[in-house]
XYZ file of C-alpha atoms in Angstrom:
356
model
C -1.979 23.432 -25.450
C 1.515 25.203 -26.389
C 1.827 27.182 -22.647
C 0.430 27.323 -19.361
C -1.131 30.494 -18.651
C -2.218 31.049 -14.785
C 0.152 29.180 -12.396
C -0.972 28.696 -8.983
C 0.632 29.311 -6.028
C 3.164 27.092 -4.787
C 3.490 25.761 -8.158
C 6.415 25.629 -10.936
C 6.742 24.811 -14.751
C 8.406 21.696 -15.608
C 9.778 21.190 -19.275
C 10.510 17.705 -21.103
C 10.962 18.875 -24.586
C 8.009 20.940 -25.640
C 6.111 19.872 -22.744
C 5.475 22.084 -20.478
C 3.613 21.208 -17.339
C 2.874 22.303 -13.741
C 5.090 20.523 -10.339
C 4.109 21.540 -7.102
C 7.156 22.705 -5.597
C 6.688 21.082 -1.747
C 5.288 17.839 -2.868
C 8.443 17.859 -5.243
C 10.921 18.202 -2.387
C 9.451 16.317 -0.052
C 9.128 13.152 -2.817
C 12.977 13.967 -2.803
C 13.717 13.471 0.693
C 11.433 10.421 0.878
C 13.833 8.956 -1.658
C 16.633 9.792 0.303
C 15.498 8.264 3.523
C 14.446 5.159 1.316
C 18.414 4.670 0.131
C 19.861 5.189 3.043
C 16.902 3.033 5.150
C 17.876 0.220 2.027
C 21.926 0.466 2.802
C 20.819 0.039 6.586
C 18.348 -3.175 6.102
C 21.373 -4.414 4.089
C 24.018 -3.860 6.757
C 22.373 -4.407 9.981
C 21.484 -8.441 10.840
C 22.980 -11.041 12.691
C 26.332 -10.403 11.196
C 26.883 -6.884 10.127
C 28.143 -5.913 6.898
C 30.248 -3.039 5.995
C 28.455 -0.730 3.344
C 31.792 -1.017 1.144
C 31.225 -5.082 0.813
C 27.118 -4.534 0.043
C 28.171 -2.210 -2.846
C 30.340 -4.684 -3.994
C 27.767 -6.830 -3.982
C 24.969 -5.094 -5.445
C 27.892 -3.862 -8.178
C 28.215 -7.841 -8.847
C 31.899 -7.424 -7.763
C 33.602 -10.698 -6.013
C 32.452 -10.536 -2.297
C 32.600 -13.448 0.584
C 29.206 -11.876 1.533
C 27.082 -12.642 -1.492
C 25.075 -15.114 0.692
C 24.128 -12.966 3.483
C 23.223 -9.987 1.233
C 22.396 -11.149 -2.112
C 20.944 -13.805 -1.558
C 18.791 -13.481 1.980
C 18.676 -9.623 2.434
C 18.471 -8.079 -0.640
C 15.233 -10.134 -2.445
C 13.343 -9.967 1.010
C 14.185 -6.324 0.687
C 12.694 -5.799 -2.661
C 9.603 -7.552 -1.719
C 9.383 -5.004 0.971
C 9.963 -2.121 -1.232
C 7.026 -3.156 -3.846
C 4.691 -4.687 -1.318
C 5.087 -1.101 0.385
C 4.468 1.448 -2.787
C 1.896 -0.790 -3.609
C 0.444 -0.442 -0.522
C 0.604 3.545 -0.700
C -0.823 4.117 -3.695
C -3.779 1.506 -3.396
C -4.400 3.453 -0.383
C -4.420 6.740 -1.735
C -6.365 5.871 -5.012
C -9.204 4.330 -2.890
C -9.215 7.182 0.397
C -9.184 9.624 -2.934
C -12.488 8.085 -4.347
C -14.268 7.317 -0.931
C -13.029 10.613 0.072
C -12.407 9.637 3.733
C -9.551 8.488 5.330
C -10.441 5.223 6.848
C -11.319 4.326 3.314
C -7.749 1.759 3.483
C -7.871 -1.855 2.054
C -7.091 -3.167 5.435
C -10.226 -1.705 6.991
C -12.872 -2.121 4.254
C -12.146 -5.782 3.481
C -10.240 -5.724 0.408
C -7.450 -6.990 2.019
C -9.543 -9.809 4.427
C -10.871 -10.743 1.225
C -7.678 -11.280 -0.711
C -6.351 -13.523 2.351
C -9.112 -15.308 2.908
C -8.919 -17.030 -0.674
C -5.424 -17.125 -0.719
C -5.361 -19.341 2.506
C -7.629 -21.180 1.150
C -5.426 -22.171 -1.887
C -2.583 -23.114 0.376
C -5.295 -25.236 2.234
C -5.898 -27.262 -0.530
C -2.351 -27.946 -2.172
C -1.292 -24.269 -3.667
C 1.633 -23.071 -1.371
C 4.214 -21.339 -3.972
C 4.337 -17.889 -3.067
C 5.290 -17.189 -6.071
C 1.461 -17.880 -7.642
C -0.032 -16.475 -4.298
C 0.007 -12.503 -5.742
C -2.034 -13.656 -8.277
C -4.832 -15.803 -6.510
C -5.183 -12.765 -3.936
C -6.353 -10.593 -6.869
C -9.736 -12.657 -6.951
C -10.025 -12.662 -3.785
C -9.486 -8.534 -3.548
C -11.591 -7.918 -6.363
C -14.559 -10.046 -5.377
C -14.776 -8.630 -1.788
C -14.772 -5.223 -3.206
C -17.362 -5.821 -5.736
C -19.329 -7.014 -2.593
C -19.050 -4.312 -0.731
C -19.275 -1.589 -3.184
C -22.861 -3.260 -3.881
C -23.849 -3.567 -0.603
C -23.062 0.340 -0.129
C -24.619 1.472 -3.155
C -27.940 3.428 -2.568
C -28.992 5.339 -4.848
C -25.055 7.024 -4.815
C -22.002 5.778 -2.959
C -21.614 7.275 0.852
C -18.009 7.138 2.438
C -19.646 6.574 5.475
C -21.875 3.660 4.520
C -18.725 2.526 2.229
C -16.551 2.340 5.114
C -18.506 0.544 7.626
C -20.083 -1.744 5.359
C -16.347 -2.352 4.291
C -15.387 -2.853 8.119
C -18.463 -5.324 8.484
C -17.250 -7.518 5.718
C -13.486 -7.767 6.946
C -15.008 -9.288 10.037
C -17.096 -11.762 8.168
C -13.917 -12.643 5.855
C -11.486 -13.089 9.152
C -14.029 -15.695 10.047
C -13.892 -17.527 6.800
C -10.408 -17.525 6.531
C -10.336 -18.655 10.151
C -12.330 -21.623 8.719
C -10.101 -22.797 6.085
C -7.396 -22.528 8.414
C -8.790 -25.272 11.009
C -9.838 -27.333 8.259
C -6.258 -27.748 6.371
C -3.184 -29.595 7.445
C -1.380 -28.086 10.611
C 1.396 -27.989 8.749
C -0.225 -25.652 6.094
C -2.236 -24.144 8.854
C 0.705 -22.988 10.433
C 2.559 -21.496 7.497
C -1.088 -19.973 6.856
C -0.892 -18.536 10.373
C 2.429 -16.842 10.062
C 1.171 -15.304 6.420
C -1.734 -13.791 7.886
C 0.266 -11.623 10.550
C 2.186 -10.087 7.566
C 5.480 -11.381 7.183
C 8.565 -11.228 4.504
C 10.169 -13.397 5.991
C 11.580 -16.549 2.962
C 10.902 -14.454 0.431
C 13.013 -14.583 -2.092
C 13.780 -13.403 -5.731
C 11.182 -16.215 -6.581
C 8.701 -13.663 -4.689
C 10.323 -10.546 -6.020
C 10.466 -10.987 -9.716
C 6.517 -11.635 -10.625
C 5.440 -8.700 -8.115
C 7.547 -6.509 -10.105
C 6.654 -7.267 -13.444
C 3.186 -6.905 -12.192
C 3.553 -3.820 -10.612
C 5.673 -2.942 -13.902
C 2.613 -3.597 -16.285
C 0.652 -1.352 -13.448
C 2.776 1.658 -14.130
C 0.494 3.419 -16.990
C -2.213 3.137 -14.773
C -0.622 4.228 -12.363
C 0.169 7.540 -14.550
C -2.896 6.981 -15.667
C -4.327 7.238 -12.248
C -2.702 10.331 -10.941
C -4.031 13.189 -13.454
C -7.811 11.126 -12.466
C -7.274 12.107 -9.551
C -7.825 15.538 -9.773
C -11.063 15.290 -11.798
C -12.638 12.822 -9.211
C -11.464 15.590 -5.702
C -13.720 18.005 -7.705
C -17.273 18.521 -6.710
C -19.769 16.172 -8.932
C -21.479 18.998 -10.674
C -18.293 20.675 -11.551
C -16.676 17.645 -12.988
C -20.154 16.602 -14.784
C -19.864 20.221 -16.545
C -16.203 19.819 -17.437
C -17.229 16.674 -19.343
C -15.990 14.258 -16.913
C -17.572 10.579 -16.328
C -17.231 10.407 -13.024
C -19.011 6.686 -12.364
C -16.352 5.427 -14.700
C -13.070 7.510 -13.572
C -14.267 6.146 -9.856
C -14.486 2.789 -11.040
C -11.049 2.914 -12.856
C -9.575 4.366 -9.772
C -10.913 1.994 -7.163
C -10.326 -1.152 -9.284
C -6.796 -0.463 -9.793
C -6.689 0.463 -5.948
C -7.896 -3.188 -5.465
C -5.274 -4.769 -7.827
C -2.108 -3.077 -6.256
C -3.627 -4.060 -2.391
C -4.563 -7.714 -3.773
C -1.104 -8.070 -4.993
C 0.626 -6.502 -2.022
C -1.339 -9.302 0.194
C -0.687 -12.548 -1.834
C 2.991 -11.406 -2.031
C 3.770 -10.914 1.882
C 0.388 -11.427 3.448
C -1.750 -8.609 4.773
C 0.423 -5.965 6.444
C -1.912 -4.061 8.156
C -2.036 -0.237 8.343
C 0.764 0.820 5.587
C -2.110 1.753 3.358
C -3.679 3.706 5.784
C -0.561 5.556 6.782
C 1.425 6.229 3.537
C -1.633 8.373 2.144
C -2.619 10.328 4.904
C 1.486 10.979 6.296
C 1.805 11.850 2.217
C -0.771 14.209 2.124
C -0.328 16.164 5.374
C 3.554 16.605 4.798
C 2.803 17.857 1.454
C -0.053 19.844 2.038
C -1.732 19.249 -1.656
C -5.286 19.348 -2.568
C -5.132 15.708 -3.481
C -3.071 12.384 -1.977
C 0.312 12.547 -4.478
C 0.876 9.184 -5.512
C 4.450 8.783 -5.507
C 5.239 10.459 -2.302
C 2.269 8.277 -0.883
C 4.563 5.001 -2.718
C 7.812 6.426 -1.389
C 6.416 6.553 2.331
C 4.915 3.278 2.195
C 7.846 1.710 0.801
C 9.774 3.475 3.649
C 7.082 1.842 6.642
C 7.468 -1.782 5.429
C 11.481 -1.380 5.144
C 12.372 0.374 8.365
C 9.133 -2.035 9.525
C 11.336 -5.049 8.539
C 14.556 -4.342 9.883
C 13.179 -3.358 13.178
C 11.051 -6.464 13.244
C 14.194 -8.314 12.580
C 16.346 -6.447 15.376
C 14.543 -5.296 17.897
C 14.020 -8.620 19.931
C 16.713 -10.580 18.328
C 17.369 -13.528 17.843
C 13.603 -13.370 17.818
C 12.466 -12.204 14.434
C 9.027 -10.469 14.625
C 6.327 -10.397 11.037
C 6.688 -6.620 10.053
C 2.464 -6.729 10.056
C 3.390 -6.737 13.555
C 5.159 -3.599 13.862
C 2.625 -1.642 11.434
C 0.094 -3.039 13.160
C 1.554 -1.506 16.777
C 1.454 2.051 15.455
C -1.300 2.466 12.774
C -3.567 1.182 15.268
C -3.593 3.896 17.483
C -3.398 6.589 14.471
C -6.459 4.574 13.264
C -8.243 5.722 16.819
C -7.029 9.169 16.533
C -8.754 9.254 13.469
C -12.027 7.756 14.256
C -11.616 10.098 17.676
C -10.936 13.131 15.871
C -13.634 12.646 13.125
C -16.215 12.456 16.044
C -15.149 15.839 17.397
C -15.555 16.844 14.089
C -18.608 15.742 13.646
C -20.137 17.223 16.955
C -18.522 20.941 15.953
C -20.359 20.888 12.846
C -23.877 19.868 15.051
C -23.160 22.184 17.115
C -22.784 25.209 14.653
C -25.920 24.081 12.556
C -28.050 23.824 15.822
């Protein structure tokens, strides 16, 4: 296709040689100014801390210049900030791939058991000898994957319902807090504590040890991930449209959701489940750019931007206590998560009462 003909509203023409395709102008600037917040919330996490740091001495640092502060930042802030950044974009856009295909918003990782499921046989690798973070990404992949194979065939009937989905999902996060519960109790209380702290979502140790096989995982993702993000438009469409366009939907869905499950599987094994960050990043993404579907990298940006600013207030707010960040998530998607089952409900009862 040499040109784009019709160009929708609120929509330009981007050029890379003899490409030619369409950028939607707000989701564009707003992507923009999510980066900007993310620099400037990076320079911040790097400054801020028990002994503050001038932002002329963490350039030097990050420029691999002679400074007397390479310790404190590159060497304890800077890899626990990278964790954050790709635990938190993973987080987004395994959030926005799966609320994309389920087509409702409580459709997050942390609420349909992906995430329970991910923990729950990752603690039970550190109960019995595997405690290396560095492996733990990896081992909460099976876990994520089997727990959403379970539920996706427990909520299969006949067709795939977001409502069945979702609370089958929920039903199955209880049952895997329970088993990982269990592994807990039975493991040394030495291993059951560092379990414990793992589970509330924390980044705290984490080091370039951490950082440097998330990344290259995440790296590998990337096609996918581009992969992922023209999908998505096929799978927002009705299913008879997309069946006449030529689409298979079963297998676009199943693409989507299973690399959903990947990025959220990783996300957990690397800092443990922080709860809510794949809830918000989508739906803040997604109302802020006002697009038809979730965009992915404003959705990364914005997640990326939670578990960061997350971090550094965990780390400052009640100093010299330092709080998990899954804490902090946890304290505001919680009540967005109730003004989303709330508001769904009114919803709901509208719609009954204009069909009645």
């Amino acid at each position: 296709m040499s040109g784009i003909g019709i160009r929708p509203a609120g929509y330009a023409v981007a050029r890379a040689g003899r490409a030619r395709f369409l950028v939607h102008r707000r989701a564009t600037v707003v992507a923009a100014v999510c980066a900007v917040a993310l620099a400037v919330s990076c320079v911040a996490y790097l400054c801020v801390g028990e002994q503050f740091i001038g932002p002329a001495e963490v350039f030097k640092v990050l420029t691999g210049q002679p400074s007397p502060d390479e310790l404190v930042v590159g060497t304890l802030r800077e890899p626990r900030m990278v964790v954050g950044l790709l635990v938190g974009a993973a987080f987004g856009v395994a959030g926005a791939l799966i609320q994309t295909v389920a087509r409702n918003p409580l459709a997050s990782p942390d609420i349909i058991g992906i995430s329970q499921g991910a923990s729950a046989v990752t603690v039970a690798a550190m109960t019995f000898g595997l405690t290396s973070y560095a492996y733990l990404p990896y081992v909460s992949v099976g876990g994520g994957v089997l727990a959403a194979a379970l539920v996706y065939v427990f909520a299969w009937r006949g067709g795939l319902h977001a409502t069945r989905f979702v609370l089958i999902g929920i039903g199955f996060a209880i049952a895997l807090r329970s088993v990982t519960t269990l592994f807990m109790t039975k493991g040394d209380y030495l291993v059951a504590q560092q379990a414990q702290i793992w589970m509330t979502g924390s980044l705290n140790g984490r080091g370039w040890a951490e950082a440097q096989p998330l990344a290259w995982s995440l790296l590998l993702l990337t096609p996918c991930v581009a992969w992922a993000a023209r999908a998505q438009r096929t799978v927002s469409l009705d299913d008879d449209t997309a069946t006449a366009l030529g689409v298979r939907l079963g297998r676009v869905r199943l693409g989507l959701v299973a690399l959903g499950v990947v990025l959220a599987s990783l996300a957990t094994g690397a800092a443990g489940p922080v709860d809510f960050v794949a809830l918000l990043a989508p739906q803040i993404a997604r109302r802020v750019t006002r697009t038809a579907q979730i965009p992915l990298v404003t959705s990364a940006l914005l997640g990326a931007l939670i578990v960061v600013v997350g971090d550094l207030l965990a780390r400052r707010l009640f100093s010299p206590t330092e709080l998990p960040v899954g804490v902090l998530t946890a304290a505001v998607g919680a009540p967005y998560l109730i003004w989303l089952i709330v508001r769904g409900r009114a919803a709901v009862r509208a719609s009954s009462g204009g069909t009645s």
